[in-house]
Amino acid sequence: MAPHMDAPSPSGSLRSSLDGPRYNSLSFAPRQRALDGYRSSSESLTDGASTIADVHMYRPLIPGVYVPTMCFFEAKTEDVDTTTIAQHAVRLARAGVTGLATQGSNGEAVHLTHAERYTVTATTRRALNENGFSHLPIIVGCGSQSTKETIEYCREAYEAGGDYALVLPPSYYAGLFAPACETIIEYFHTVADSSPIPLLIYNFPGAVGGLDLSSDIIIKLSRHPNIVGVKLTCGNTGKLNRVVSATRRLTKLYDYDHPEFVVLGGSADFLVQTLAAGGHGILAGLANLAPKACLSTMRLYREGSMEEAQHLQDTLSDGDWTAIQGGVVGTKAGLQAWLGYAGYARSPLPKPTEEQAQKWKDGFKSLMELEKSLD
């Protein structure tokens, strides 16, 4: 887990802008914007059981377990394996997860072209729709180093059937950014103004050279009507609580089950801690392996069965440590060992040795035994 930092923002950056009224998110209609210059994808997405209404229906983000899905590749060619992508999405949906995410860290987004990203999301949307899960939202990773390309990714995500865009802050030229996070704020506001789908902020310092957005910055960004949530992979539950508390106060009629601004933990190893801090669930890679274990932990906590929830959390935390150490390579090795599919990550990531594969299989043993007991 990357170290977290939540120091106060530099002076003069935020205070005055935090005093204004919150936008009314219900009056904002990003889905109705014209996508000038972009081709329509409705024909390719509405083959078979899907309809245009199925592709672009409203799918709210509600409390639960969201899964950043893996991307799978053909063994010999490393071409995108759409069959396995579809089967994996349906397996997770049948387990009862709340929603899926494509193009995340676990989805090897950095290894994919624009066209491949589109294919992965469109394949996932079609698989869900054709198997009775058209209600499940898809969050699509859309972050890029330039504002222009990030907007392009958001528009392409919409075309492919995505419902929300998960956006990392840019970081490559962070040393040249304007003070008081002005560059970051402008970046998110510009993307949100232009995106046809709502944004979730992705705070993952380990993926952006240590850049860690403070709670002040996230709360400020939450006021934009087209920014509707955050994924906190920083592991800072104090920050998570501050964001939940502030955004709850900014909501006129707060409803935990239908939040205007959803706050998700970014890892399964602090699911109970996220819920205790008022968060709405997780968007966590470990759920690729054990969705039912994650769902059961959340259910038990919300039912008030704290001791049982903590017992499951112990197993989740142990399993997640294996996933954190092995990354996408180790998680795929675990899927392959325990469920018989996954293959390997795209090169240049290495294939695990037999010793490594066995180590990761063993590391997931207790987790997978728990998962199978919940069938």
mmCIF file of C-alpha atoms in Angstrom:
data_model
loop_
_atom_site.group_PDB
_atom_site.id
_atom_site.type_symbol
_atom_site.label_atom_id
_atom_site.label_comp_id
_atom_site.label_asym_id
_atom_site.label_seq_id
_atom_site.Cartn_x
_atom_site.Cartn_y
_atom_site.Cartn_z
ATOM 1 C CA MET A 1 0.000 0.000 0.000
ATOM 2 C CA ALA A 2 1.402 3.364 -0.945
ATOM 3 C CA PRO A 3 2.053 5.772 1.938
ATOM 4 C CA HIS A 4 -0.622 8.366 2.349
ATOM 5 C CA MET A 5 -0.344 12.067 2.875
ATOM 6 C CA ASP A 6 -3.139 14.443 3.718
ATOM 7 C CA ALA A 7 -1.387 17.641 4.696
ATOM 8 C CA PRO A 8 -3.269 20.927 4.394
ATOM 9 C CA SER A 9 -3.273 22.435 0.931
ATOM 10 C CA PRO A 10 -1.043 25.463 0.362
ATOM 11 C CA SER A 11 -2.497 28.729 1.591
ATOM 12 C CA GLY A 12 -5.039 30.541 -0.496
ATOM 13 C CA SER A 13 -6.025 27.497 -2.544
ATOM 14 C CA LEU A 14 -9.460 26.410 -1.428
ATOM 15 C CA ARG A 15 -11.160 28.156 1.453
ATOM 16 C CA SER A 16 -13.076 30.772 -0.451
ATOM 17 C CA SER A 17 -14.412 28.304 -2.992
ATOM 18 C CA LEU A 18 -15.658 25.912 -0.320
ATOM 19 C CA ASP A 19 -18.233 28.380 0.951
ATOM 20 C CA GLY A 20 -20.542 28.445 -2.064
ATOM 21 C CA PRO A 21 -23.654 26.311 -2.573
ATOM 22 C CA ARG A 22 -23.409 22.792 -3.940
ATOM 23 C CA TYR A 23 -24.545 22.322 -7.512
ATOM 24 C CA ASN A 24 -27.805 20.482 -7.983
ATOM 25 C CA SER A 25 -26.559 17.316 -9.648
ATOM 26 C CA LEU A 26 -30.067 16.338 -10.740
ATOM 27 C CA SER A 27 -30.194 19.307 -13.104
ATOM 28 C CA PHE A 28 -27.037 18.319 -14.949
ATOM 29 C CA ALA A 29 -27.571 16.164 -18.027
ATOM 30 C CA PRO A 30 -24.179 15.139 -19.453
ATOM 31 C CA ARG A 31 -25.643 12.175 -21.336
ATOM 32 C CA GLN A 32 -27.539 14.528 -23.649
ATOM 33 C CA ARG A 33 -24.501 16.303 -24.981
ATOM 34 C CA ALA A 34 -23.663 15.794 -28.620
ATOM 35 C CA LEU A 35 -20.433 13.911 -29.234
ATOM 36 C CA ASP A 36 -19.240 16.071 -32.102
ATOM 37 C CA GLY A 37 -16.750 14.403 -34.366
ATOM 38 C CA TYR A 38 -17.196 10.927 -32.916
ATOM 39 C CA ARG A 39 -18.715 7.982 -34.687
ATOM 40 C CA SER A 40 -21.853 6.372 -33.347
ATOM 41 C CA SER A 41 -21.335 2.963 -31.803
ATOM 42 C CA SER A 42 -24.970 2.040 -31.275
ATOM 43 C CA GLU A 43 -25.100 -0.422 -34.168
ATOM 44 C CA SER A 44 -22.086 -2.415 -32.998
ATOM 45 C CA LEU A 45 -23.357 -2.479 -29.413
ATOM 46 C CA THR A 46 -26.957 -3.401 -30.143
ATOM 47 C CA ASP A 47 -26.403 -6.684 -31.914
ATOM 48 C CA GLY A 48 -28.256 -9.612 -30.342
ATOM 49 C CA ALA A 49 -30.116 -8.979 -27.080
ATOM 50 C CA SER A 50 -28.912 -5.416 -26.538
ATOM 51 C CA THR A 51 -30.871 -2.329 -27.471
ATOM 52 C CA ILE A 52 -29.860 1.311 -27.582
ATOM 53 C CA ALA A 53 -31.842 1.814 -24.372
ATOM 54 C CA ASP A 54 -29.870 -1.012 -22.724
ATOM 55 C CA VAL A 55 -26.562 0.576 -23.697
ATOM 56 C CA HIS A 56 -27.242 4.090 -22.419
ATOM 57 C CA MET A 57 -29.805 3.605 -19.670
ATOM 58 C CA TYR A 58 -29.276 5.377 -16.346
ATOM 59 C CA ARG A 59 -27.383 3.205 -13.873
ATOM 60 C CA PRO A 60 -26.841 4.901 -10.499
ATOM 61 C CA LEU A 61 -23.866 4.168 -8.275
ATOM 62 C CA ILE A 62 -25.158 2.631 -5.054
ATOM 63 C CA PRO A 63 -23.320 1.172 -2.045
ATOM 64 C CA GLY A 64 -21.701 -2.161 -2.751
ATOM 65 C CA VAL A 65 -18.777 -4.059 -4.211
ATOM 66 C CA TYR A 66 -17.429 -2.886 -7.562
ATOM 67 C CA VAL A 67 -14.823 -4.916 -9.429
ATOM 68 C CA PRO A 68 -12.027 -3.518 -11.616
ATOM 69 C CA THR A 69 -11.966 -6.409 -14.066
ATOM 70 C CA MET A 70 -8.926 -8.071 -15.565
ATOM 71 C CA CYS A 71 -8.118 -7.890 -19.253
ATOM 72 C CA PHE A 72 -7.363 -11.247 -20.850
ATOM 73 C CA PHE A 73 -5.144 -12.038 -23.833
ATOM 74 C CA GLU A 74 -4.673 -14.884 -26.289
ATOM 75 C CA ALA A 75 -1.712 -17.003 -25.212
ATOM 76 C CA LYS A 76 0.230 -16.946 -28.491
ATOM 77 C CA THR A 77 -0.606 -13.579 -30.004
ATOM 78 C CA GLU A 78 -1.401 -11.454 -26.928
ATOM 79 C CA ASP A 79 -4.487 -10.236 -28.781
ATOM 80 C CA VAL A 80 -7.428 -9.263 -26.582
ATOM 81 C CA ASP A 81 -9.404 -12.379 -25.626
ATOM 82 C CA THR A 82 -12.992 -11.169 -25.842
ATOM 83 C CA THR A 83 -14.472 -14.578 -25.026
ATOM 84 C CA THR A 84 -12.773 -14.746 -21.628
ATOM 85 C CA ILE A 85 -13.482 -11.067 -20.944
ATOM 86 C CA ALA A 86 -17.203 -11.714 -21.476
ATOM 87 C CA GLN A 87 -17.251 -14.911 -19.415
ATOM 88 C CA HIS A 88 -15.413 -13.256 -16.542
ATOM 89 C CA ALA A 89 -17.823 -10.308 -16.502
ATOM 90 C CA VAL A 90 -20.829 -12.629 -16.381
ATOM 91 C CA ARG A 91 -19.257 -14.738 -13.604
ATOM 92 C CA LEU A 92 -18.841 -11.613 -11.456
ATOM 93 C CA ALA A 93 -22.355 -10.398 -12.227
ATOM 94 C CA ARG A 94 -23.839 -13.750 -11.258
ATOM 95 C CA ALA A 95 -21.944 -13.561 -7.965
ATOM 96 C CA GLY A 96 -23.949 -10.422 -7.192
ATOM 97 C CA VAL A 97 -21.443 -7.586 -7.536
ATOM 98 C CA THR A 98 -22.770 -4.042 -7.728
ATOM 99 C CA GLY A 99 -20.870 -2.964 -10.828
ATOM 100 C CA LEU A 100 -17.755 -3.467 -12.931
ATOM 101 C CA ALA A 101 -14.863 -1.286 -14.011
ATOM 102 C CA THR A 102 -12.755 -1.644 -17.138
ATOM 103 C CA GLN A 103 -9.425 -0.013 -18.021
ATOM 104 C CA GLY A 104 -8.141 0.087 -14.469
ATOM 105 C CA SER A 105 -4.782 -1.007 -13.088
ATOM 106 C CA ASN A 106 -5.974 -4.615 -12.974
ATOM 107 C CA GLY A 107 -7.279 -4.216 -16.525
ATOM 108 C CA GLU A 108 -3.819 -3.347 -17.881
ATOM 109 C CA ALA A 109 -5.151 -0.146 -19.431
ATOM 110 C CA VAL A 110 -1.603 1.104 -20.010
ATOM 111 C CA HIS A 111 -1.024 -1.898 -22.297
ATOM 112 C CA LEU A 112 -4.029 -1.211 -24.529
ATOM 113 C CA THR A 113 -4.609 0.930 -27.579
ATOM 114 C CA HIS A 114 -7.645 3.206 -27.860
ATOM 115 C CA ALA A 115 -9.335 0.614 -30.087
ATOM 116 C CA GLU A 116 -8.613 -2.214 -27.643
ATOM 117 C CA ARG A 117 -9.967 -0.198 -24.732
ATOM 118 C CA TYR A 118 -13.165 0.340 -26.690
ATOM 119 C CA THR A 119 -13.365 -3.386 -27.458
ATOM 120 C CA VAL A 120 -12.933 -4.395 -23.816
ATOM 121 C CA THR A 121 -15.646 -2.054 -22.552
ATOM 122 C CA ALA A 122 -18.051 -2.824 -25.407
ATOM 123 C CA THR A 123 -17.527 -6.569 -24.893
ATOM 124 C CA THR A 124 -18.232 -6.205 -21.176
ATOM 125 C CA ARG A 125 -21.384 -4.137 -21.775
ATOM 126 C CA ARG A 126 -22.722 -6.577 -24.337
ATOM 127 C CA ALA A 127 -22.000 -9.598 -22.132
ATOM 128 C CA LEU A 128 -23.861 -8.042 -19.218
ATOM 129 C CA ASN A 129 -26.820 -6.981 -21.322
ATOM 130 C CA GLU A 130 -27.201 -10.323 -23.055
ATOM 131 C CA ASN A 131 -27.140 -12.254 -19.775
ATOM 132 C CA GLY A 132 -29.740 -10.272 -17.850
ATOM 133 C CA PHE A 133 -27.454 -7.747 -16.144
ATOM 134 C CA SER A 134 -28.123 -4.612 -18.166
ATOM 135 C CA HIS A 135 -28.745 -2.738 -14.888
ATOM 136 C CA LEU A 136 -25.120 -3.063 -13.742
ATOM 137 C CA PRO A 137 -23.041 0.090 -14.246
ATOM 138 C CA ILE A 138 -19.634 0.048 -15.910
ATOM 139 C CA ILE A 139 -16.965 2.449 -14.708
ATOM 140 C CA VAL A 140 -14.228 3.034 -17.290
ATOM 141 C CA GLY A 141 -10.663 4.146 -16.558
ATOM 142 C CA CYS A 142 -10.092 7.276 -18.639
ATOM 143 C CA GLY A 143 -7.096 9.045 -17.140
ATOM 144 C CA SER A 144 -4.321 10.324 -19.381
ATOM 145 C CA GLN A 145 -1.492 12.817 -19.107
ATOM 146 C CA SER A 146 -3.183 15.404 -21.309
ATOM 147 C CA THR A 147 -6.583 16.979 -20.803
ATOM 148 C CA LYS A 148 -7.416 16.463 -24.469
ATOM 149 C CA GLU A 149 -6.775 12.719 -24.505
ATOM 150 C CA THR A 150 -8.602 12.224 -21.209
ATOM 151 C CA ILE A 151 -11.682 13.820 -22.755
ATOM 152 C CA GLU A 152 -11.265 11.553 -25.784
ATOM 153 C CA TYR A 153 -11.146 8.513 -23.498
ATOM 154 C CA CYS A 154 -14.330 9.687 -21.745
ATOM 155 C CA ARG A 155 -16.157 10.068 -25.040
ATOM 156 C CA GLU A 156 -14.945 6.701 -26.279
ATOM 157 C CA ALA A 157 -15.995 5.123 -22.971
ATOM 158 C CA TYR A 158 -19.500 6.502 -23.461
ATOM 159 C CA GLU A 159 -19.629 5.167 -27.003
ATOM 160 C CA ALA A 160 -18.542 1.737 -25.813
ATOM 161 C CA GLY A 161 -21.338 1.560 -23.252
ATOM 162 C CA GLY A 162 -19.581 2.921 -20.177
ATOM 163 C CA ASP A 163 -21.563 4.795 -17.545
ATOM 164 C CA TYR A 164 -18.844 6.563 -15.542
ATOM 165 C CA ALA A 165 -15.233 7.617 -16.075
ATOM 166 C CA LEU A 166 -12.573 6.881 -13.453
ATOM 167 C CA VAL A 167 -9.868 9.525 -13.807
ATOM 168 C CA LEU A 168 -6.372 9.637 -12.328
ATOM 169 C CA PRO A 169 -4.750 13.054 -12.029
ATOM 170 C CA PRO A 170 -1.924 13.714 -14.493
ATOM 171 C CA SER A 171 1.531 13.498 -12.948
ATOM 172 C CA TYR A 172 4.321 13.329 -15.527
ATOM 173 C CA TYR A 173 4.974 17.084 -15.410
ATOM 174 C CA ALA A 174 3.853 17.525 -11.805
ATOM 175 C CA GLY A 175 6.942 19.585 -11.024
ATOM 176 C CA LEU A 176 5.689 22.252 -13.440
ATOM 177 C CA PHE A 177 2.116 22.410 -12.162
ATOM 178 C CA ALA A 178 0.667 25.640 -10.810
ATOM 179 C CA PRO A 179 0.749 25.972 -6.999
ATOM 180 C CA ALA A 180 -2.083 25.046 -4.650
ATOM 181 C CA CYS A 181 -3.133 22.188 -6.968
ATOM 182 C CA GLU A 182 -4.612 24.724 -9.410
ATOM 183 C CA THR A 183 -3.508 22.629 -12.387
ATOM 184 C CA ILE A 184 -5.176 19.505 -10.968
ATOM 185 C CA ILE A 185 -8.414 21.346 -10.224
ATOM 186 C CA GLU A 186 -8.517 22.900 -13.684
ATOM 187 C CA TYR A 187 -7.791 19.519 -15.267
ATOM 188 C CA PHE A 188 -10.700 17.787 -13.520
ATOM 189 C CA HIS A 189 -13.087 20.679 -14.116
ATOM 190 C CA THR A 190 -12.251 20.852 -17.818
ATOM 191 C CA VAL A 191 -12.632 17.098 -18.267
ATOM 192 C CA ALA A 192 -15.888 17.067 -16.292
ATOM 193 C CA ASP A 193 -17.267 19.951 -18.368
ATOM 194 C CA SER A 194 -16.606 18.025 -21.594
ATOM 195 C CA SER A 195 -17.282 14.417 -20.628
ATOM 196 C CA PRO A 196 -20.594 12.825 -21.685
ATOM 197 C CA ILE A 197 -20.442 10.599 -18.596
ATOM 198 C CA PRO A 198 -19.913 11.557 -14.928
ATOM 199 C CA LEU A 199 -16.452 11.326 -13.380
ATOM 200 C CA LEU A 200 -15.037 9.549 -10.356
ATOM 201 C CA ILE A 201 -11.734 10.849 -9.017
ATOM 202 C CA TYR A 202 -9.097 8.136 -8.717
ATOM 203 C CA ASN A 203 -6.648 8.831 -5.893
ATOM 204 C CA PHE A 204 -3.857 6.270 -6.242
ATOM 205 C CA PRO A 205 -0.494 7.803 -5.294
ATOM 206 C CA GLY A 206 1.397 4.648 -6.257
ATOM 207 C CA ALA A 207 0.318 5.040 -9.896
ATOM 208 C CA VAL A 208 1.107 8.755 -10.238
ATOM 209 C CA GLY A 209 4.542 9.221 -8.749
ATOM 210 C CA GLY A 210 3.287 9.760 -5.211
ATOM 211 C CA LEU A 211 0.800 12.517 -6.056
ATOM 212 C CA ASP A 212 -1.799 12.237 -3.285
ATOM 213 C CA LEU A 213 -4.890 14.434 -3.435
ATOM 214 C CA SER A 214 -5.860 15.897 -0.066
ATOM 215 C CA SER A 215 -9.380 15.735 1.318
ATOM 216 C CA ASP A 216 -9.652 19.508 0.702
ATOM 217 C CA ILE A 217 -9.041 19.035 -3.026
ATOM 218 C CA ILE A 218 -11.444 16.088 -3.326
ATOM 219 C CA ILE A 219 -14.184 17.955 -1.475
ATOM 220 C CA LYS A 220 -13.701 20.987 -3.722
ATOM 221 C CA LEU A 221 -13.929 18.799 -6.828
ATOM 222 C CA SER A 222 -17.050 17.083 -5.465
ATOM 223 C CA ARG A 223 -18.942 20.344 -5.941
ATOM 224 C CA HIS A 224 -18.785 19.971 -9.717
ATOM 225 C CA PRO A 225 -22.113 18.504 -10.891
ATOM 226 C CA ASN A 226 -20.419 16.018 -13.216
ATOM 227 C CA ILE A 227 -17.991 14.667 -10.611
ATOM 228 C CA VAL A 228 -19.938 12.100 -8.629
ATOM 229 C CA GLY A 229 -17.481 10.021 -6.635
ATOM 230 C CA VAL A 230 -13.981 9.038 -5.624
ATOM 231 C CA LYS A 231 -11.955 5.863 -5.352
ATOM 232 C CA LEU A 232 -9.379 6.091 -2.563
ATOM 233 C CA THR A 233 -6.557 3.618 -3.086
ATOM 234 C CA CYS A 234 -4.335 5.691 -0.811
ATOM 235 C CA GLY A 235 -5.639 3.652 2.130
ATOM 236 C CA ASN A 236 -6.174 6.774 4.225
ATOM 237 C CA THR A 237 -9.406 6.136 6.103
ATOM 238 C CA GLY A 238 -9.153 9.475 7.890
ATOM 239 C CA LYS A 239 -9.252 11.201 4.524
ATOM 240 C CA LEU A 240 -12.119 8.935 3.478
ATOM 241 C CA ASN A 241 -14.111 9.937 6.556
ATOM 242 C CA ARG A 242 -13.516 13.647 5.946
ATOM 243 C CA VAL A 243 -14.692 13.329 2.350
ATOM 244 C CA VAL A 244 -17.800 11.348 3.348
ATOM 245 C CA SER A 245 -18.649 13.799 6.110
ATOM 246 C CA ALA A 246 -18.183 16.912 3.974
ATOM 247 C CA THR A 247 -20.072 15.607 0.941
ATOM 248 C CA ARG A 248 -22.883 14.379 3.187
ATOM 249 C CA ARG A 249 -23.246 17.886 4.628
ATOM 250 C CA LEU A 250 -23.272 19.338 1.113
ATOM 251 C CA THR A 251 -26.240 17.158 0.173
ATOM 252 C CA LYS A 252 -29.676 18.587 0.969
ATOM 253 C CA LEU A 253 -31.407 15.280 1.602
ATOM 254 C CA TYR A 254 -28.648 12.740 2.171
ATOM 255 C CA ASP A 255 -29.539 9.106 1.471
ATOM 256 C CA TYR A 256 -26.772 6.575 2.106
ATOM 257 C CA ASP A 257 -28.345 4.088 -0.292
ATOM 258 C CA HIS A 258 -28.525 6.669 -3.089
ATOM 259 C CA PRO A 259 -25.555 9.004 -2.565
ATOM 260 C CA GLU A 260 -24.982 12.019 -4.801
ATOM 261 C CA PHE A 261 -21.246 11.527 -4.242
ATOM 262 C CA VAL A 262 -20.076 7.959 -3.760
ATOM 263 C CA VAL A 263 -16.931 7.299 -1.715
ATOM 264 C CA LEU A 264 -15.263 3.940 -2.352
ATOM 265 C CA GLY A 265 -12.249 2.322 -0.763
ATOM 266 C CA GLY A 266 -9.750 1.157 -3.347
ATOM 267 C CA SER A 267 -8.728 -2.102 -1.738
ATOM 268 C CA ALA A 268 -10.477 -5.030 -0.072
ATOM 269 C CA ASP A 269 -8.064 -5.019 2.858
ATOM 270 C CA PHE A 270 -9.893 -2.070 4.379
ATOM 271 C CA LEU A 271 -13.508 -2.824 3.453
ATOM 272 C CA VAL A 272 -14.790 -2.863 7.048
ATOM 273 C CA GLN A 273 -12.721 0.216 7.830
ATOM 274 C CA THR A 274 -14.234 1.984 4.808
ATOM 275 C CA LEU A 275 -17.758 1.179 5.987
ATOM 276 C CA ALA A 276 -16.975 2.250 9.542
ATOM 277 C CA ALA A 277 -15.809 5.618 8.187
ATOM 278 C CA GLY A 278 -19.100 6.062 6.319
ATOM 279 C CA GLY A 279 -17.893 4.929 2.902
ATOM 280 C CA HIS A 280 -20.159 3.254 0.374
ATOM 281 C CA GLY A 281 -18.127 0.136 -0.385
ATOM 282 C CA ILE A 282 -15.094 -0.777 -2.436
ATOM 283 C CA LEU A 283 -13.782 -0.838 -5.977
ATOM 284 C CA ALA A 284 -11.220 -3.537 -5.401
ATOM 285 C CA GLY A 285 -9.217 -5.932 -7.545
ATOM 286 C CA LEU A 286 -9.414 -8.806 -5.052
ATOM 287 C CA ALA A 287 -13.083 -9.198 -5.979
ATOM 288 C CA ASN A 288 -11.954 -10.662 -9.302
ATOM 289 C CA LEU A 289 -11.028 -13.725 -7.255
ATOM 290 C CA ALA A 290 -13.483 -13.600 -4.373
ATOM 291 C CA PRO A 291 -16.543 -11.460 -5.088
ATOM 292 C CA LYS A 292 -18.804 -13.377 -2.691
ATOM 293 C CA ALA A 293 -16.360 -12.999 0.194
ATOM 294 C CA CYS A 294 -16.316 -9.235 -0.337
ATOM 295 C CA LEU A 295 -20.102 -9.063 -0.654
ATOM 296 C CA SER A 296 -20.653 -11.206 2.452
ATOM 297 C CA THR A 297 -18.292 -9.042 4.502
ATOM 298 C CA MET A 298 -20.199 -5.916 3.535
ATOM 299 C CA ARG A 299 -23.585 -7.548 4.141
ATOM 300 C CA LEU A 300 -22.602 -8.777 7.605
ATOM 301 C CA TYR A 301 -21.286 -5.364 8.574
ATOM 302 C CA ARG A 302 -24.448 -3.597 7.443
ATOM 303 C CA GLU A 303 -26.582 -6.144 9.297
ATOM 304 C CA GLY A 304 -24.702 -5.353 12.495
ATOM 305 C CA SER A 305 -22.857 -8.697 12.690
ATOM 306 C CA MET A 306 -19.562 -6.993 13.471
ATOM 307 C CA GLU A 307 -17.658 -9.991 14.815
ATOM 308 C CA GLU A 308 -18.517 -12.124 11.785
ATOM 309 C CA ALA A 309 -17.723 -9.282 9.417
ATOM 310 C CA GLN A 310 -14.352 -8.785 11.081
ATOM 311 C CA HIS A 311 -13.626 -12.505 10.787
ATOM 312 C CA LEU A 312 -14.191 -12.341 7.024
ATOM 313 C CA GLN A 313 -12.220 -9.100 6.842
ATOM 314 C CA ASP A 314 -9.220 -10.891 8.342
ATOM 315 C CA THR A 315 -9.281 -13.359 5.452
ATOM 316 C CA LEU A 316 -9.781 -10.603 2.888
ATOM 317 C CA SER A 317 -6.823 -8.674 4.275
ATOM 318 C CA ASP A 318 -4.524 -11.696 4.160
ATOM 319 C CA GLY A 319 -5.580 -12.503 0.601
ATOM 320 C CA ASP A 320 -5.257 -8.902 -0.489
ATOM 321 C CA TRP A 321 -1.683 -8.770 0.766
ATOM 322 C CA THR A 322 -0.874 -11.543 -1.716
ATOM 323 C CA ALA A 323 -2.617 -9.546 -4.470
ATOM 324 C CA ILE A 324 -0.805 -6.342 -3.530
ATOM 325 C CA GLN A 325 2.583 -8.068 -3.599
ATOM 326 C CA GLY A 326 1.929 -9.887 -6.863
ATOM 327 C CA GLY A 327 0.041 -7.128 -8.662
ATOM 328 C CA VAL A 328 -1.751 -8.034 -11.865
ATOM 329 C CA VAL A 329 0.758 -10.870 -12.497
ATOM 330 C CA GLY A 330 0.026 -12.502 -9.144
ATOM 331 C CA THR A 331 -3.731 -11.973 -9.351
ATOM 332 C CA LYS A 332 -3.850 -13.601 -12.784
ATOM 333 C CA ALA A 333 -1.754 -16.482 -11.456
ATOM 334 C CA GLY A 334 -4.301 -16.899 -8.657
ATOM 335 C CA LEU A 335 -7.228 -16.886 -11.087
ATOM 336 C CA GLN A 336 -5.472 -19.445 -13.248
ATOM 337 C CA ALA A 337 -4.625 -21.702 -10.311
ATOM 338 C CA TRP A 338 -7.982 -21.597 -8.542
ATOM 339 C CA LEU A 339 -10.478 -21.010 -11.352
ATOM 340 C CA GLY A 340 -8.686 -22.375 -14.416
ATOM 341 C CA TYR A 341 -8.524 -19.245 -16.536
ATOM 342 C CA ALA A 342 -6.659 -15.928 -16.791
ATOM 343 C CA GLY A 343 -3.449 -16.666 -18.683
ATOM 344 C CA TYR A 344 -0.741 -14.064 -18.436
ATOM 345 C CA ALA A 345 -0.347 -10.307 -18.423
ATOM 346 C CA ARG A 346 0.702 -8.635 -21.665
ATOM 347 C CA SER A 347 4.437 -8.198 -22.202
ATOM 348 C CA PRO A 348 6.728 -6.722 -21.083
ATOM 349 C CA LEU A 349 5.305 -7.994 -17.784
ATOM 350 C CA PRO A 350 6.981 -11.345 -17.069
ATOM 351 C CA LYS A 351 5.302 -14.694 -16.821
ATOM 352 C CA PRO A 352 5.552 -16.085 -13.290
ATOM 353 C CA THR A 353 7.925 -18.926 -12.621
ATOM 354 C CA GLU A 354 6.513 -22.194 -11.274
ATOM 355 C CA GLU A 355 7.775 -21.235 -7.834
ATOM 356 C CA GLN A 356 6.100 -17.818 -7.996
ATOM 357 C CA ALA A 357 2.839 -19.273 -9.293
ATOM 358 C CA GLN A 358 2.767 -21.784 -6.425
ATOM 359 C CA LYS A 359 3.533 -19.033 -3.906
ATOM 360 C CA TRP A 360 0.609 -16.928 -5.125
ATOM 361 C CA LYS A 361 -1.706 -19.932 -5.239
ATOM 362 C CA ASP A 362 -0.835 -20.703 -1.627
ATOM 363 C CA GLY A 363 -1.267 -17.063 -0.657
ATOM 364 C CA PHE A 364 -4.861 -17.106 -1.895
ATOM 365 C CA LYS A 365 -5.701 -20.493 -0.343
ATOM 366 C CA SER A 366 -7.683 -19.317 2.691
ATOM 367 C CA LEU A 367 -9.485 -16.691 0.630
ATOM 368 C CA MET A 368 -10.543 -19.150 -2.042
ATOM 369 C CA GLU A 369 -11.650 -21.701 0.529
ATOM 370 C CA LEU A 370 -13.858 -19.000 2.022
ATOM 371 C CA GLU A 371 -15.168 -18.064 -1.416
ATOM 372 C CA LYS A 372 -16.071 -21.659 -2.256
ATOM 373 C CA SER A 373 -17.851 -22.070 1.094
ATOM 374 C CA LEU A 374 -20.193 -19.232 0.064
ATOM 375 C CA ASP A 375 -21.395 -20.952 -3.124
#
